[in-house]
Amino acid sequence: MQIKAFAAQSPTSPLAATTIARRETGPKDVAIDILYCGVCHSDLHAARGEWPGMRYPLVPGHEIIGRVSATGDLVKAQQVGDIVGVGCMVDSCRHCYSCDDGQEQYCEGQHGWLQTYNGWLDGSGENTYGGYSASITVDEHFVLKIRHQEEQLAAVAPLLCAGITTWSPLRHWDVGPGKKVGIVGIGGLGHMGIKLAHALGAHVVAFTTSPSKVQDARDLGADEVVVSRNPDEMAAHARSFDFILNTVAAPHDLDAFTALLKRDGTMTLVGVPDSPHPSPSVANLIFSRRQIAGSLIGGIAETQEMLDFCAEHGITSDVEMIAMSDIEPAFERMKKSNVKYRFVIDMATI
Ligand code: NAP
Ligand code: ZN
Ligand code: ZN
């Protein structure tokens, strides 16, 4: 089936209208008409070829909310008309160490986890195409149930990547009451990190390079806000954090943040800049047994857990709605850290 989509044809060509093929609905497939798709910084990195291994045409989009239009004969959990979500993954091997553990994003099968876009389909080598499109067909295991209210759906889309990418490390490193937690970078991921860490009961300190976001960060749930370019404000928090989640999408000095960790504290990186951070100081780590870690999105079961937690606590993303044709100006604003706090495309405009 041919459907409408927006694609980059090369790292230097702007996204533009095209058509792509979607497979027929297989026995375990769910066919979804896409209502909303969030705009992740990864979409920009990928479309512009800032990461290695990108293949074109590239149709970004992995924060997908839609309505089920058809289901295969063996599908049990979804029905035509249901509102569902699809995130960064559409398949994995299902039987490796990580898949057995519900951590499909770390799949160690021959082809690894299958990315929603720029994924390499088994055997055929064909590309996968993401949510900047009218519809998508996905194996039911990778389709999430959405329990939010209908009027919240546009603001739920970013939970499928920004939400789970911050939820998974916050849970893995036991963020909750009695813990002092830093969230670095108040963009799409960071603003969700603030909301989720606050809802989990931690003392939350937001770090921003943008003084204009200080009041917003408080409104999002931060107990304190630090302008990270101000050394005095940074020094006031030396050796005090249990955990720091760093969402920054650009190379920067990590030592400024590891110095704020307590003994045995961890800073987890989720941002994937196009060039490396300056090498961190070993002494900063050794002398207080501090750790720098990384984390990749989250598994399907924990994504459902996060979505249900958010529905129960009334948590959604702060979004700016755009039409599909506004994607290039939106990318330009994202590059300048000027988004409050996630663009979401109304897919009715494709
Ligand atoms: P975003 O909305 O652009 O937010 C990034 C924020 O980082 C900006 O709003 C800005 O916050 C801060 N920042 C930007 N440039 C900076 C600089 N030079 N120095 C210090 N701070 C800077 O991006 P996003 O969608 O949240 O994504 C963030 C990163 O995570 C991207 O690299 C993305 O590819 C990656 N990502 C990783 C995963 C994963 O699984 N690990 C999943 C999704 C996305 P302030 O204005 O507050 O400083
Ligand atoms: Zn993403
Ligand atoms: Zn696997």
Short mmCIF file of N, CA, C and O and ligand atoms in Angstrom, two decimals, residues 92-100 103-104 106-109 112-113, ligand 3:
data_model
loop_
_atom_site.label_atom_id
_atom_site.label_comp_id
_atom_site.label_asym_id
_atom_site.label_seq_id
_atom_site.Cartn_x
_atom_site.Cartn_y
_atom_site.Cartn_z
N SER A 92 12.33 -6.92 17.45
CA SER A 92 13.60 -7.37 18.03
C SER A 92 13.59 -8.89 17.92
O SER A 92 12.59 -9.47 17.48
N CYS A 93 14.68 -9.57 18.35
CA CYS A 93 14.74 -11.02 18.11
C CYS A 93 13.80 -11.82 19.01
O CYS A 93 13.42 -12.92 18.68
N ARG A 94 13.41 -11.27 20.16
CA ARG A 94 12.45 -11.86 21.13
C ARG A 94 13.02 -13.01 21.97
O ARG A 94 12.30 -13.58 22.77
N HIS A 95 14.27 -13.44 21.77
CA HIS A 95 14.73 -14.59 22.56
C HIS A 95 16.19 -14.47 23.00
O HIS A 95 16.81 -15.49 23.31
N CYS A 96 16.74 -13.29 23.03
CA CYS A 96 18.12 -13.15 23.55
C CYS A 96 18.05 -12.78 25.03
O CYS A 96 16.97 -12.61 25.61
N TYR A 97 19.20 -12.64 25.65
CA TYR A 97 19.32 -12.27 27.06
C TYR A 97 18.50 -11.03 27.38
O TYR A 97 17.75 -10.97 28.37
N SER A 98 18.61 -9.99 26.53
CA SER A 98 17.91 -8.73 26.82
C SER A 98 16.43 -8.81 26.48
O SER A 98 15.59 -8.30 27.23
N CYS A 99 16.08 -9.45 25.35
CA CYS A 99 14.65 -9.58 25.01
C CYS A 99 13.92 -10.39 26.08
O CYS A 99 12.81 -10.03 26.48
N ASP A 100 14.54 -11.47 26.56
CA ASP A 100 13.91 -12.28 27.62
C ASP A 100 13.65 -11.46 28.87
O ASP A 100 12.74 -11.74 29.65
N GLN A 103 13.96 -6.06 27.89
CA GLN A 103 14.82 -4.90 27.55
C GLN A 103 15.16 -5.00 26.06
O GLN A 103 16.33 -5.08 25.67
N GLU A 104 14.11 -5.00 25.23
CA GLU A 104 14.28 -5.23 23.79
C GLU A 104 15.21 -4.22 23.13
O GLU A 104 15.81 -4.49 22.09
N TYR A 106 17.99 -3.36 24.00
CA TYR A 106 19.39 -3.81 24.04
C TYR A 106 19.53 -5.17 23.33
O TYR A 106 20.48 -5.92 23.60
N CYS A 107 18.59 -5.52 22.47
CA CYS A 107 18.56 -6.83 21.80
C CYS A 107 19.94 -7.20 21.24
O CYS A 107 20.58 -6.40 20.56
N GLU A 108 20.35 -8.42 21.56
CA GLU A 108 21.65 -8.90 21.08
C GLU A 108 21.50 -9.92 19.96
O GLU A 108 22.45 -10.63 19.62
N GLY A 109 20.30 -10.02 19.38
CA GLY A 109 20.09 -10.90 18.23
C GLY A 109 20.93 -10.44 17.05
O GLY A 109 21.54 -9.38 17.08
N GLY A 112 19.88 -7.10 16.01
CA GLY A 112 19.58 -6.13 17.06
C GLY A 112 18.11 -5.72 17.04
O GLY A 112 17.28 -6.36 16.39
N TRP A 113 17.79 -4.66 17.74
CA TRP A 113 16.40 -4.17 17.74
C TRP A 113 16.16 -3.40 16.46
O TRP A 113 17.09 -2.80 15.91
ZN ZN B 3 16.85 -9.93 21.29
#
